[in-house]
mmCIF file of C-alpha atoms and ligand atoms in Angstrom:
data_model
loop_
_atom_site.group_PDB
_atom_site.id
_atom_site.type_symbol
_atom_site.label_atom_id
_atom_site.label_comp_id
_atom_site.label_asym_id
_atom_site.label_seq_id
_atom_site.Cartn_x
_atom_site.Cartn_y
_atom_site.Cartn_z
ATOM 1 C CA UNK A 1 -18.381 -4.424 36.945
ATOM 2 C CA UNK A 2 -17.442 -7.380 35.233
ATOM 3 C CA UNK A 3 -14.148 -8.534 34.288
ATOM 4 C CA UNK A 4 -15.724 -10.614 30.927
ATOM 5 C CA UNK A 5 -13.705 -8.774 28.023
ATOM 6 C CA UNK A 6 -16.052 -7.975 25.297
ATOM 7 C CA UNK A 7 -17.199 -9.706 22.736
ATOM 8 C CA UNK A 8 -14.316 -10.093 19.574
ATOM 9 C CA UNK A 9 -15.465 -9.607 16.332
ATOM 10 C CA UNK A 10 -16.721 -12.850 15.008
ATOM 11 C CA UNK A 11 -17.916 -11.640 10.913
ATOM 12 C CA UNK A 12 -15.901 -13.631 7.992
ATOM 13 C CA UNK A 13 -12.045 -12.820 7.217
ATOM 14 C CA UNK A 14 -11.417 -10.037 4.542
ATOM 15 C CA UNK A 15 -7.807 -8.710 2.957
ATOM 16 C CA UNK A 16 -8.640 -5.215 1.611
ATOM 17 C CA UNK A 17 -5.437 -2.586 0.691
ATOM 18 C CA UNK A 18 -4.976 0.189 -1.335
ATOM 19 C CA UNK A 19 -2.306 2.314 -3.636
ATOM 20 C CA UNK A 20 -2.173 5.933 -4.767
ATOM 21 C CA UNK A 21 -2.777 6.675 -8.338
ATOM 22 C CA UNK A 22 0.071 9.598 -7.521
ATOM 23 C CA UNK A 23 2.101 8.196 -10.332
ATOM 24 C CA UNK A 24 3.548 4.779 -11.681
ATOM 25 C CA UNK A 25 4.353 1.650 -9.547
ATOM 26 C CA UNK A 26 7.867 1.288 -8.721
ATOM 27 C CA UNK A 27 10.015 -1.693 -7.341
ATOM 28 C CA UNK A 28 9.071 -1.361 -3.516
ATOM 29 C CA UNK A 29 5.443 -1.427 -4.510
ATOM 30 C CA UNK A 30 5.549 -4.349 -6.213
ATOM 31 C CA UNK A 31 7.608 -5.983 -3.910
ATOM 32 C CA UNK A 32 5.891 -4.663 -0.308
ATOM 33 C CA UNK A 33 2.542 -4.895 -1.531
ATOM 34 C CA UNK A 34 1.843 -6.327 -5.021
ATOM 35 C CA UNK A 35 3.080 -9.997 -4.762
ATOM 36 C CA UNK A 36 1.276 -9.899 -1.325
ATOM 37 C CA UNK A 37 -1.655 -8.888 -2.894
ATOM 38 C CA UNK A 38 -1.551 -11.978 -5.124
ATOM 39 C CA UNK A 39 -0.672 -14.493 -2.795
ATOM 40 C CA UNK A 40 -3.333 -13.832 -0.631
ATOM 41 C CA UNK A 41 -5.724 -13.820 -2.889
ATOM 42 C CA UNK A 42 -6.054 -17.526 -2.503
ATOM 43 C CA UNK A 43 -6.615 -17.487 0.986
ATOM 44 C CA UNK A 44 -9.289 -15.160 1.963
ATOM 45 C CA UNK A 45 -11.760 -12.304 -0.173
ATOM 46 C CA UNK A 46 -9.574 -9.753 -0.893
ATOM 47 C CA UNK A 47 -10.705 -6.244 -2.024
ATOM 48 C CA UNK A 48 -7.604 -3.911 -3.793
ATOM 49 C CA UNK A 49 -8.609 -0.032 -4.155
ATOM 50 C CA UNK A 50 -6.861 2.459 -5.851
ATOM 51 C CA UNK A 51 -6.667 5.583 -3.626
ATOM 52 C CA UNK A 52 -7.693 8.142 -5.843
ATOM 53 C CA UNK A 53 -9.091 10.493 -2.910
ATOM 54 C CA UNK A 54 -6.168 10.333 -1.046
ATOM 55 C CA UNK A 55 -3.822 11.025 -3.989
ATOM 56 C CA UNK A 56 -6.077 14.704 -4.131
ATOM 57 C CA UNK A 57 -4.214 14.971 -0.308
ATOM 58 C CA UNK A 58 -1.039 16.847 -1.991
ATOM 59 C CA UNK A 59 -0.534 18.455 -5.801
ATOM 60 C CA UNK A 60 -3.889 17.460 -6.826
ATOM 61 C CA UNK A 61 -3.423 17.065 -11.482
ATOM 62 C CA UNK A 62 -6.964 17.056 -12.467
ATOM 63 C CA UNK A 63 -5.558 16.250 -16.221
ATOM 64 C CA UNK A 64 -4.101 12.846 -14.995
ATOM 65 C CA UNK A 65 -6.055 11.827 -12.081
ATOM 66 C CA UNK A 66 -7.959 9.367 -14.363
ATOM 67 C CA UNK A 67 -5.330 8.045 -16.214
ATOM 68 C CA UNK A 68 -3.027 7.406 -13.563
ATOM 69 C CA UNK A 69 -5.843 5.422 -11.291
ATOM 70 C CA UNK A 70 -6.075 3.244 -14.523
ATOM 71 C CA UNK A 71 -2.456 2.406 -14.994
ATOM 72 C CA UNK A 72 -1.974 1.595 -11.018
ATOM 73 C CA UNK A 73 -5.741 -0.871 -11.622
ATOM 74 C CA UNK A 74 -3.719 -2.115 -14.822
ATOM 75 C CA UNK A 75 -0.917 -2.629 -13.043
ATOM 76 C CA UNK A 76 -2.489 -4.891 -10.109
ATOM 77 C CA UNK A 77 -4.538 -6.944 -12.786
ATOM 78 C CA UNK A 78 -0.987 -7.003 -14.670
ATOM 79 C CA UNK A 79 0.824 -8.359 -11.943
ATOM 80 C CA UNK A 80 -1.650 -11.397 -11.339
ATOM 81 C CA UNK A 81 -4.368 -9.870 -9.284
ATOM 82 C CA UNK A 82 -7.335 -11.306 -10.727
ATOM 83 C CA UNK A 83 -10.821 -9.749 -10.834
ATOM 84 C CA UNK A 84 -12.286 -13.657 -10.891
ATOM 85 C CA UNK A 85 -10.578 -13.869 -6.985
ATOM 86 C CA UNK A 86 -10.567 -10.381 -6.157
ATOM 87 C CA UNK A 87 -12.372 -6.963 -5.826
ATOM 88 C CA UNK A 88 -10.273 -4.359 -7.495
ATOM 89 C CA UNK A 89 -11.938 -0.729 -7.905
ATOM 90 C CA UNK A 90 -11.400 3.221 -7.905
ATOM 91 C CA UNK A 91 -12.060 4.673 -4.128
ATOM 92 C CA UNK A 92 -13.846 7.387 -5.555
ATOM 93 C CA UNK A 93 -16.029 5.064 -7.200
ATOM 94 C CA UNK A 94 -17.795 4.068 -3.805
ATOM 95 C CA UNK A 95 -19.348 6.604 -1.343
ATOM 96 C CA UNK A 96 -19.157 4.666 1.907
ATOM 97 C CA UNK A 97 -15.016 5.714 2.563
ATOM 98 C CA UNK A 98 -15.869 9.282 2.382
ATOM 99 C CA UNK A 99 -18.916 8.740 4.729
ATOM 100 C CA UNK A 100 -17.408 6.728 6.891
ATOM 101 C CA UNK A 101 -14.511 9.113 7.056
ATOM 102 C CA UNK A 102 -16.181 11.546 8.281
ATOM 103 C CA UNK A 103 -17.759 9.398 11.023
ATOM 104 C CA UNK A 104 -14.099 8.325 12.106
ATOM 105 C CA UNK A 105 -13.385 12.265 12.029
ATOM 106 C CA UNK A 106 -15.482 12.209 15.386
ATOM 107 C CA UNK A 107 -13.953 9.237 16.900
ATOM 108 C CA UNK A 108 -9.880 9.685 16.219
ATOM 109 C CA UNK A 109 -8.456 11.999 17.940
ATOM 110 C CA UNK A 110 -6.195 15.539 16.606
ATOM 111 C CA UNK A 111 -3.305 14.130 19.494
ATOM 112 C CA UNK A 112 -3.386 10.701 17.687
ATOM 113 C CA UNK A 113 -2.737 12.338 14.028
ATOM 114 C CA UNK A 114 -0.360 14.104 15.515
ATOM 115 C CA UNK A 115 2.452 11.517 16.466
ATOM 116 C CA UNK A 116 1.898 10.452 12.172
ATOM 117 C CA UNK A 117 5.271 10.067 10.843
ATOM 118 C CA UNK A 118 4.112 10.139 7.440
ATOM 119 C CA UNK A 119 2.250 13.351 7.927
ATOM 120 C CA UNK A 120 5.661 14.922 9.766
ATOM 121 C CA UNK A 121 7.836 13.611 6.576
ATOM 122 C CA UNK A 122 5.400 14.806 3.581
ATOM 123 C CA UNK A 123 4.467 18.380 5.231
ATOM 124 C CA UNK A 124 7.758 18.829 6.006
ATOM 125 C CA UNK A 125 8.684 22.213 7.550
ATOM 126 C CA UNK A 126 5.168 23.769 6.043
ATOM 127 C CA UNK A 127 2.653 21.556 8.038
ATOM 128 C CA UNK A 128 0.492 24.679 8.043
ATOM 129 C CA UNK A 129 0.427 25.143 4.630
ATOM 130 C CA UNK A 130 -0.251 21.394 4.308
ATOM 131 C CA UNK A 131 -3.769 20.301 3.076
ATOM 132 C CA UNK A 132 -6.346 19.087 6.195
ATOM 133 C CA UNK A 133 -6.796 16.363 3.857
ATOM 134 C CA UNK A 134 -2.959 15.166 4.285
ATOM 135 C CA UNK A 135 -3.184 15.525 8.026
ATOM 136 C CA UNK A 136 -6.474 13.304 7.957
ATOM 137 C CA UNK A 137 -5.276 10.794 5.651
ATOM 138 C CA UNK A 138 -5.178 7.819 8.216
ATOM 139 C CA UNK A 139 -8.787 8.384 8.907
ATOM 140 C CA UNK A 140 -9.583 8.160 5.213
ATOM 141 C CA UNK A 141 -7.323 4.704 5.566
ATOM 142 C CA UNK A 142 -8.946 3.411 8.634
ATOM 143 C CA UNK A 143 -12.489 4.070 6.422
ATOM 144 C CA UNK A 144 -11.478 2.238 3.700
ATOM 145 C CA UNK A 145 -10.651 -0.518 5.209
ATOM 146 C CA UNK A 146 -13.428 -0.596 7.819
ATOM 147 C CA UNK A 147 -15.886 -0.217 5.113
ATOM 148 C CA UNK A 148 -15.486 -3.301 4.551
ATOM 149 C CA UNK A 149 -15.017 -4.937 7.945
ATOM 150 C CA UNK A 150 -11.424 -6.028 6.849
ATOM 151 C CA UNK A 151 -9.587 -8.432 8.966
ATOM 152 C CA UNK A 152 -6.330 -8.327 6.971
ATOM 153 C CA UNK A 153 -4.113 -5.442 5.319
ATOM 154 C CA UNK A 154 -1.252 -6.174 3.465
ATOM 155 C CA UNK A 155 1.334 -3.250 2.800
ATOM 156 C CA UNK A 156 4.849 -2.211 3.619
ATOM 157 C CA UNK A 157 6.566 -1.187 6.802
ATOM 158 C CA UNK A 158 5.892 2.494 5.817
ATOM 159 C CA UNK A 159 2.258 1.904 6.422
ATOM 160 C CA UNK A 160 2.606 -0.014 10.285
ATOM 161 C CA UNK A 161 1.946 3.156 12.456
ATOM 162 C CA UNK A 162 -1.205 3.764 10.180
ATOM 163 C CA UNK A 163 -2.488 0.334 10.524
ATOM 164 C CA UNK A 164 -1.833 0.699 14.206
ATOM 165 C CA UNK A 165 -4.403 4.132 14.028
ATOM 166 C CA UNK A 166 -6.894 2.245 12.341
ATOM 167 C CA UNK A 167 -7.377 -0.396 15.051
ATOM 168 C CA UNK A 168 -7.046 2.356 17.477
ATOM 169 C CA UNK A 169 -10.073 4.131 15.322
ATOM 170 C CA UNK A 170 -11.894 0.893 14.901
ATOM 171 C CA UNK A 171 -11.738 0.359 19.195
ATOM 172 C CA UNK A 172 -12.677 3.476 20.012
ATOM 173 C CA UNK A 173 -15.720 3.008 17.470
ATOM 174 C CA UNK A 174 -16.695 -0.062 19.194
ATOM 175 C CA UNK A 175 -16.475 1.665 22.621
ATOM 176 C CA UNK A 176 -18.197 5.011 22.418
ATOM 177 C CA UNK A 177 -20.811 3.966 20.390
ATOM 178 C CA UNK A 178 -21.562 0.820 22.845
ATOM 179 C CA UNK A 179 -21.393 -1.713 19.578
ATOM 180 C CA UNK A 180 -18.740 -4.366 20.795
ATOM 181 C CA UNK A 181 -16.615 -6.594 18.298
ATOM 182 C CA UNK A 182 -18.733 -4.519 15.606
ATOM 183 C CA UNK A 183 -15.938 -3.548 13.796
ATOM 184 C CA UNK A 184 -12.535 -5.994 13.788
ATOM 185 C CA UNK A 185 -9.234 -4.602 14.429
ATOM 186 C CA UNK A 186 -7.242 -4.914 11.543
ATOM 187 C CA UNK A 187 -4.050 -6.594 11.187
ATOM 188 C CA UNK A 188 -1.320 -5.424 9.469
ATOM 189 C CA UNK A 189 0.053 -8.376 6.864
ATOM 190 C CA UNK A 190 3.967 -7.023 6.841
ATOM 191 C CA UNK A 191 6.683 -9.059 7.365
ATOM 192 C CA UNK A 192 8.549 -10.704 4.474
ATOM 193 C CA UNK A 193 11.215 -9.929 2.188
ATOM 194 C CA UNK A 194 10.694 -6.787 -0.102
ATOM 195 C CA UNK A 195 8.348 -4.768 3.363
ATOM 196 C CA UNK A 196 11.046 -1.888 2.563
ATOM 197 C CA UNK A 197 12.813 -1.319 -0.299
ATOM 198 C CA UNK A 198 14.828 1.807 0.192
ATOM 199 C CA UNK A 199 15.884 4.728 -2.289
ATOM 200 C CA UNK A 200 18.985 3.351 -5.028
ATOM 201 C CA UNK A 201 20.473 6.880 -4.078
ATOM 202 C CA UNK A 202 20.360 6.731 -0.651
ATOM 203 C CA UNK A 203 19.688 3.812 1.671
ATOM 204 C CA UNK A 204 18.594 5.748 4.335
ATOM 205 C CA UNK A 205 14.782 7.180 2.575
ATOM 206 C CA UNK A 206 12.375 4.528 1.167
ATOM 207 C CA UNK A 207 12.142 4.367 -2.735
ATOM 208 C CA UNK A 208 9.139 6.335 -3.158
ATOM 209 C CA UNK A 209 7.100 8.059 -6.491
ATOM 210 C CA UNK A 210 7.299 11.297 -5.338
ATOM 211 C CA UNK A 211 11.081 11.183 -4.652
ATOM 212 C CA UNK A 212 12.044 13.908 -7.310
ATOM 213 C CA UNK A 213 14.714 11.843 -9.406
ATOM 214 C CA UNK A 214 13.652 9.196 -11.034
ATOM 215 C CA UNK A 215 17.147 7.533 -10.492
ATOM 216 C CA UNK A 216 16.243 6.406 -6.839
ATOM 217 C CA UNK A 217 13.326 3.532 -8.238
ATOM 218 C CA UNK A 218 12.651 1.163 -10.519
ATOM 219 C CA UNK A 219 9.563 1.492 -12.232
ATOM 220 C CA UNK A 220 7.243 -1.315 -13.312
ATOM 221 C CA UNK A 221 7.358 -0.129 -16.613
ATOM 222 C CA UNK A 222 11.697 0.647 -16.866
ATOM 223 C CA UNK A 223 12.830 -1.059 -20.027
ATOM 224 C CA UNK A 224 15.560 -3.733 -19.912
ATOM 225 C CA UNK A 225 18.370 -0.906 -20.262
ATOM 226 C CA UNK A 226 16.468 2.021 -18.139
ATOM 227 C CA UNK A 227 16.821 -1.341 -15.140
ATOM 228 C CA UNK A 228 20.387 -2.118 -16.128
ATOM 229 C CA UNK A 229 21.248 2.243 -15.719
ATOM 230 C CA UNK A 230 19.578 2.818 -12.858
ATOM 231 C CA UNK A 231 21.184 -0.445 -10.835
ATOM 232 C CA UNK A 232 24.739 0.121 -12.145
ATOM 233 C CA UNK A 233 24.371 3.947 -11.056
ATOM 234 C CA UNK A 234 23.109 2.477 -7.495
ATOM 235 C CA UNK A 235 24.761 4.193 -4.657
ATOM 236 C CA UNK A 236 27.225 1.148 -3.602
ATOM 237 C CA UNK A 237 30.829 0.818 -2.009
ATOM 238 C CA UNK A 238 33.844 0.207 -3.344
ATOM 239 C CA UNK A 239 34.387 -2.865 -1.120
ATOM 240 C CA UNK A 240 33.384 -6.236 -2.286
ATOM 241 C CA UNK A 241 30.217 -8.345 -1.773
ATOM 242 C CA UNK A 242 30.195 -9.884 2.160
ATOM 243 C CA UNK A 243 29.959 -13.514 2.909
ATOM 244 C CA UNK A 244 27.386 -13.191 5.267
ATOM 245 C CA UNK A 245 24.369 -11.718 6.489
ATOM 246 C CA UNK A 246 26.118 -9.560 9.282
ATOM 247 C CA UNK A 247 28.605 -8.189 6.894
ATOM 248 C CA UNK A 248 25.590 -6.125 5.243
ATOM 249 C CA UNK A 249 25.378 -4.459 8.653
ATOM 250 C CA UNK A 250 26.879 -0.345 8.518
ATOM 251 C CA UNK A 251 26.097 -0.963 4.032
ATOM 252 C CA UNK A 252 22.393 0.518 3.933
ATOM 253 C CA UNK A 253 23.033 0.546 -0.075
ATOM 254 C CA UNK A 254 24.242 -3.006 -0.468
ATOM 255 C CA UNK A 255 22.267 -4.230 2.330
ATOM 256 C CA UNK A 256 19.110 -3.019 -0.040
ATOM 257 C CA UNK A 257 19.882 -4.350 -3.025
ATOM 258 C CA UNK A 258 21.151 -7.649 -1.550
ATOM 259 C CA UNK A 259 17.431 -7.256 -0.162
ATOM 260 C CA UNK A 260 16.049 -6.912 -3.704
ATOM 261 C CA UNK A 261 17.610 -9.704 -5.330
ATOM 262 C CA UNK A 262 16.257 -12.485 -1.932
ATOM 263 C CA UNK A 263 12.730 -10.880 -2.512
ATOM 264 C CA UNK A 264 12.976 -11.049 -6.556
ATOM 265 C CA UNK A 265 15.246 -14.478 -6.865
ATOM 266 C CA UNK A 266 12.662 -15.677 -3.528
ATOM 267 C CA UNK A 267 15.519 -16.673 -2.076
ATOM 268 C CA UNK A 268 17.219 -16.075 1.291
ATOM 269 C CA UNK A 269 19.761 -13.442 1.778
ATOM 270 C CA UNK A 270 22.513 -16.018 3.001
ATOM 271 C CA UNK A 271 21.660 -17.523 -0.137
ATOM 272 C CA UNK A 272 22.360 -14.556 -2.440
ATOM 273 C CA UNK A 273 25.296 -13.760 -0.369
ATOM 274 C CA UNK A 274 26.351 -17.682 -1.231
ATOM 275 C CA UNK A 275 26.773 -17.284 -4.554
ATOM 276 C CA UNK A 276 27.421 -13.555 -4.635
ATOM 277 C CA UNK A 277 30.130 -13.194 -1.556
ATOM 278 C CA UNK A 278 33.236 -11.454 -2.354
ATOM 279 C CA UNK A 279 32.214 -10.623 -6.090
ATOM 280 C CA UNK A 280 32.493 -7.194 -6.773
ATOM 281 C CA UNK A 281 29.217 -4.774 -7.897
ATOM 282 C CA UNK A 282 30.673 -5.056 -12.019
ATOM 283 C CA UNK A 283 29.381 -8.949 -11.771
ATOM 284 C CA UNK A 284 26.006 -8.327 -8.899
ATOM 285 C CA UNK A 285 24.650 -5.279 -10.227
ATOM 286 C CA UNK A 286 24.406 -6.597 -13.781
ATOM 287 C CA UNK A 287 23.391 -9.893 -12.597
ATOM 288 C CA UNK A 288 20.678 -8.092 -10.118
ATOM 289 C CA UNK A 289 19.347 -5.745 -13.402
ATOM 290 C CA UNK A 290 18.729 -9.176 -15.429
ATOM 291 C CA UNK A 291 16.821 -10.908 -12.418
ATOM 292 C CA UNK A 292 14.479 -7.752 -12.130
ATOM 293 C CA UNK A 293 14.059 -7.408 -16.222
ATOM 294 C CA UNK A 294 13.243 -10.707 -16.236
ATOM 295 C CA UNK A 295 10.358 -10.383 -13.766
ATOM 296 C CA UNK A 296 9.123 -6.823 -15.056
ATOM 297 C CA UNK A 297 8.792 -7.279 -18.325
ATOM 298 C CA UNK A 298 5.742 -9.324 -18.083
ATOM 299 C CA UNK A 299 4.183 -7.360 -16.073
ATOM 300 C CA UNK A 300 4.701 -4.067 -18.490
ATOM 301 C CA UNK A 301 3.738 -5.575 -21.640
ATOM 302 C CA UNK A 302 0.568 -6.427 -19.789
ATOM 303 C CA UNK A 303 -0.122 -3.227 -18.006
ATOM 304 C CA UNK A 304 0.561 -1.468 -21.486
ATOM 305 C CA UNK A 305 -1.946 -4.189 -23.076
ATOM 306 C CA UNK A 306 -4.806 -3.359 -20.619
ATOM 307 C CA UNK A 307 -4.125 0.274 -20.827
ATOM 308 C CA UNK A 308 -4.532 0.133 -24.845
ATOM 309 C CA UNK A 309 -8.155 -1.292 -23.976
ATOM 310 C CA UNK A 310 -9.589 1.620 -21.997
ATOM 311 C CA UNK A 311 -13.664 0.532 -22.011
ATOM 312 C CA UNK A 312 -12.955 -2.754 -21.015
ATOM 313 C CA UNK A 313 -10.626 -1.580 -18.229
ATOM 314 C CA UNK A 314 -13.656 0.521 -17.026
ATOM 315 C CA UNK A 315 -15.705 -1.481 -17.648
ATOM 316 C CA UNK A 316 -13.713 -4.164 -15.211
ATOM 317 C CA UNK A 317 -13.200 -1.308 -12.547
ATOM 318 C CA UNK A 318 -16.853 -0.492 -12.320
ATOM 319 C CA UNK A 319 -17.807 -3.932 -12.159
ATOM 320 C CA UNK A 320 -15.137 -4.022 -9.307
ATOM 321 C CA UNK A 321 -17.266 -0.800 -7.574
ATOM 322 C CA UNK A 322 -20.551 -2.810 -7.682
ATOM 323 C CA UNK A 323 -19.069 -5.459 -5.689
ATOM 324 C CA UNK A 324 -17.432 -3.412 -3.227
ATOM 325 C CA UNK A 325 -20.311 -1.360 -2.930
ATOM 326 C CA UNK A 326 -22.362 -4.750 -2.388
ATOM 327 C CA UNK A 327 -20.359 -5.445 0.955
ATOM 328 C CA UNK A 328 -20.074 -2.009 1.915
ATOM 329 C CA UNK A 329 -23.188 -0.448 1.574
ATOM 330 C CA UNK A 330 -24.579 -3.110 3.920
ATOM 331 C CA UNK A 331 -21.950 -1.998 6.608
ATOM 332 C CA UNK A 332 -22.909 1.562 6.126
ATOM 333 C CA UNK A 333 -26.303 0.957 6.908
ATOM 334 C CA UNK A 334 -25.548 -0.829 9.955
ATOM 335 C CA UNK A 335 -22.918 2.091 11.034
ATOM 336 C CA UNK A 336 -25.803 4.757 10.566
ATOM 337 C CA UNK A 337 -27.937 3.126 13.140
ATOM 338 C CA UNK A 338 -25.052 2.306 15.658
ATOM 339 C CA UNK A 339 -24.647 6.022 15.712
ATOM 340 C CA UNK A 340 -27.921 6.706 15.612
ATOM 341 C CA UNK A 341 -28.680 8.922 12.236
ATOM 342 C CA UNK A 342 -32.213 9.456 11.699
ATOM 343 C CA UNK A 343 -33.217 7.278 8.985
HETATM 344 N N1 AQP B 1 9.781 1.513 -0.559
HETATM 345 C C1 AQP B 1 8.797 0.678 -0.265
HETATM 346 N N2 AQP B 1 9.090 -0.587 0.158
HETATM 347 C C2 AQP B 1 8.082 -1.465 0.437
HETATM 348 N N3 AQP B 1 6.760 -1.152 0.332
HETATM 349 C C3 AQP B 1 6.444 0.084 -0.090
HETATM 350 N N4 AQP B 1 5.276 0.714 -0.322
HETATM 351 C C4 AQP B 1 5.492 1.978 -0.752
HETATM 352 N N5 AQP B 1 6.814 2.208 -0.816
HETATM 353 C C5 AQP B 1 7.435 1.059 -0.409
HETATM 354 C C6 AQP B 1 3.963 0.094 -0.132
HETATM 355 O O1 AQP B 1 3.218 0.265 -1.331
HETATM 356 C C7 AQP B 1 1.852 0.421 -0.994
HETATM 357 C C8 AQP B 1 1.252 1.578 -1.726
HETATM 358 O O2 AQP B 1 1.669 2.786 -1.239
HETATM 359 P P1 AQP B 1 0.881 4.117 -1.629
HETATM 360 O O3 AQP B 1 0.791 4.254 -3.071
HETATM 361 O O4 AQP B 1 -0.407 4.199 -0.917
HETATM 362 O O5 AQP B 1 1.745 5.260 -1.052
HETATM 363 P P2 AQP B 1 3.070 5.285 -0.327
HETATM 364 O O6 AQP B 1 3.203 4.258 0.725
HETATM 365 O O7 AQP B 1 3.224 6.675 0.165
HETATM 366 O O8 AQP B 1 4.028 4.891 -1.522
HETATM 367 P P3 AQP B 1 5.009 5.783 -2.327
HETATM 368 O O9 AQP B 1 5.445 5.022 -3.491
HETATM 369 O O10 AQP B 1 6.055 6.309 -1.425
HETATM 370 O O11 AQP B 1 4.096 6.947 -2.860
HETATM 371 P P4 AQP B 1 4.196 8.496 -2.626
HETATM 372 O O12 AQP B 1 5.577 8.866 -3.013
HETATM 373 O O13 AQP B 1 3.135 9.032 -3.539
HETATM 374 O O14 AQP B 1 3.921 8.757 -1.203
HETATM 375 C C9 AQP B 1 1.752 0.509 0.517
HETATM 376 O O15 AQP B 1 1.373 -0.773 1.016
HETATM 377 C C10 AQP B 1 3.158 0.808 0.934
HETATM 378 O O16 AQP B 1 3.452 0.299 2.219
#
């Protein structure tokens, strides 16, 4: 046997990521994945789906699946993703994740699904009573992104022990089917201020769109006074500001929003604490609600702009599926004859 490892994959560098149409954008969104979504842009072809099949996972609303996949594609185009630098689409649109899915079905294993935190935390107690789609959602997520031979995926801490899955999927691919370095292992783009914005209520559970009161999250489309409400009702202390980084340490709550500011303001968290340390939560949350109004607002009017235009929204987002379909059905082809489909 030889000890020559095999052969890494050597195709071009792709970002591709995805977000459930399972209601509107909030704060950690933006903040974990949006603004990455934009910045890398730049750097490399970067393909942004809106997860429609996976949103079906859990309390499928056939009257608003539609409309809410346009308001999360209105949102990315509103928040600077733009369809000259970047692929953005509806999942649903495109065949190859649901065929590819399956494929990766045969390859992942039920003991790997099983150690899925995100699976343990959504089922809850009733994991039998769960959908089979819920269980199997990191398949669906290793096939999107595989679909497209995707070197890069930027999202937020929640998503790490997914990410880790997929490269485990992709691996095992590569292996059984005797194809080395076919597909790349794809690395997760996380780190940075804003990877986890937790809950305003409680700074132990991430702020999330399913979390039942609408209290724990900004939305991308609060108002000025909705954003001033919700911060000045944010679970706090009663002790002041600290000076310094380590003083956030035991304060979950202040530790977030201290958190929120650095990754809206783009500045350091000593920094914040610099010109915040010692004040009291009457002068940082209203100071805090401003900063984020500021930056929202834009965004909003937008969103609400391209959501007032519905045919030219489709008409973007299907222009979006021909091009992802253009690098994808290519890829499909190739997987059909690694695993040896009559064709
Ligand atoms: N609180 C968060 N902090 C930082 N990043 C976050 N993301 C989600 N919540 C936070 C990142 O946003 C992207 C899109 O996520 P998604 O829509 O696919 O679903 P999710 O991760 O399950 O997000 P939600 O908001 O919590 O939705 P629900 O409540 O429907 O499950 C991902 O990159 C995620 O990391």
């Amino acid at each position: 046997m030889s000890d020559t490892p095999p052969p890494a994959y050597a195709g071009p560098q792709r970002v591709f990521s995805g977000m459930q149409p399972t209601g509107g954008l909030h704060l950690g969104n933006y903040l974990g994945a949006l603004t990455k979504f934009v910045r890398l842009q730049d750097h490399y072809k970067s393909i942004y789906c809106v997860v429609d099949l996976h949103a079906i996972t859990a309390d499928p609303d056939p009257r608003s699946l539609a409309a809410n996949s346009r308001e999360v594609a209105a949102a990315f185009f509103a928040a600077g993703v733009d369809p000259k630098k970047s692929i953005v689409f509806i999942q649903s649109a495109v065949r190859a994740h649901t065929e590819l899915a399956w494929i990766f079905n045969c390859v992942a294993r039920m003991g790997w699904l099983e150690r899925m935190t995100q699976f343990k935390d959504k089922a809850g107690k009733h994991a039998e009573r769960s959908s089979v789609g819920l269980f199997d959602y990191p398949v669906l997520q290793a096939a999107d992104i595989l679909a497209y031979k995707a070197t890069h995926v930027p999202v937020g801490e929640d998503q790490k022990q997914h990410l880790e899955l997929s490269r485990d999927i992709a691996q095992k691919f590569n292996n059984d089917f005797d194809a080395p370095g076919f597909f790349p292992l794809p690395e997760p783009l996380i780190q940075g201020p804003g990877a986890r914005i937790m809950s305003l209520r409680d700074g132990a559970k991430k702020m999330s769109k399913s979390d039942p009161s609408d209290m724990s999250r900004i939305n991308l489309t609060d108002d000025a006074d909705t954003i001033l409400a919700k911060f000045k009702k944010a679970t706090t202390d009663p002790l002041p500001l600290p000076e310094s980084v380590e003083g956030l340490e035991g304060r979950p709550e202040v530790a977030n929003l201290v958190g929120i500011y650095a990754a809206l303001s783009d500045m350091s968290q000593e920094a914040v604490l610099k010109a915040f340390g010692g004040k009291g939560f009457g002068v940082f949350k209203p100071a805090l609600a401003e900063l984020a109004a500021q930056r929202l607002a834009p965004i909003a009017a937008e969103q609400r702009r391209l959501m007032g235009d519905v045919p030219t929204l489709d008409a973007m987002l299907r222009e979006g599926a021909e091009q992802a379909n253009a690098i994808a059905e290519p890829v499909m082809e190739e997987v059909r004859r690694v695993v040896g489909f009559w064709r």
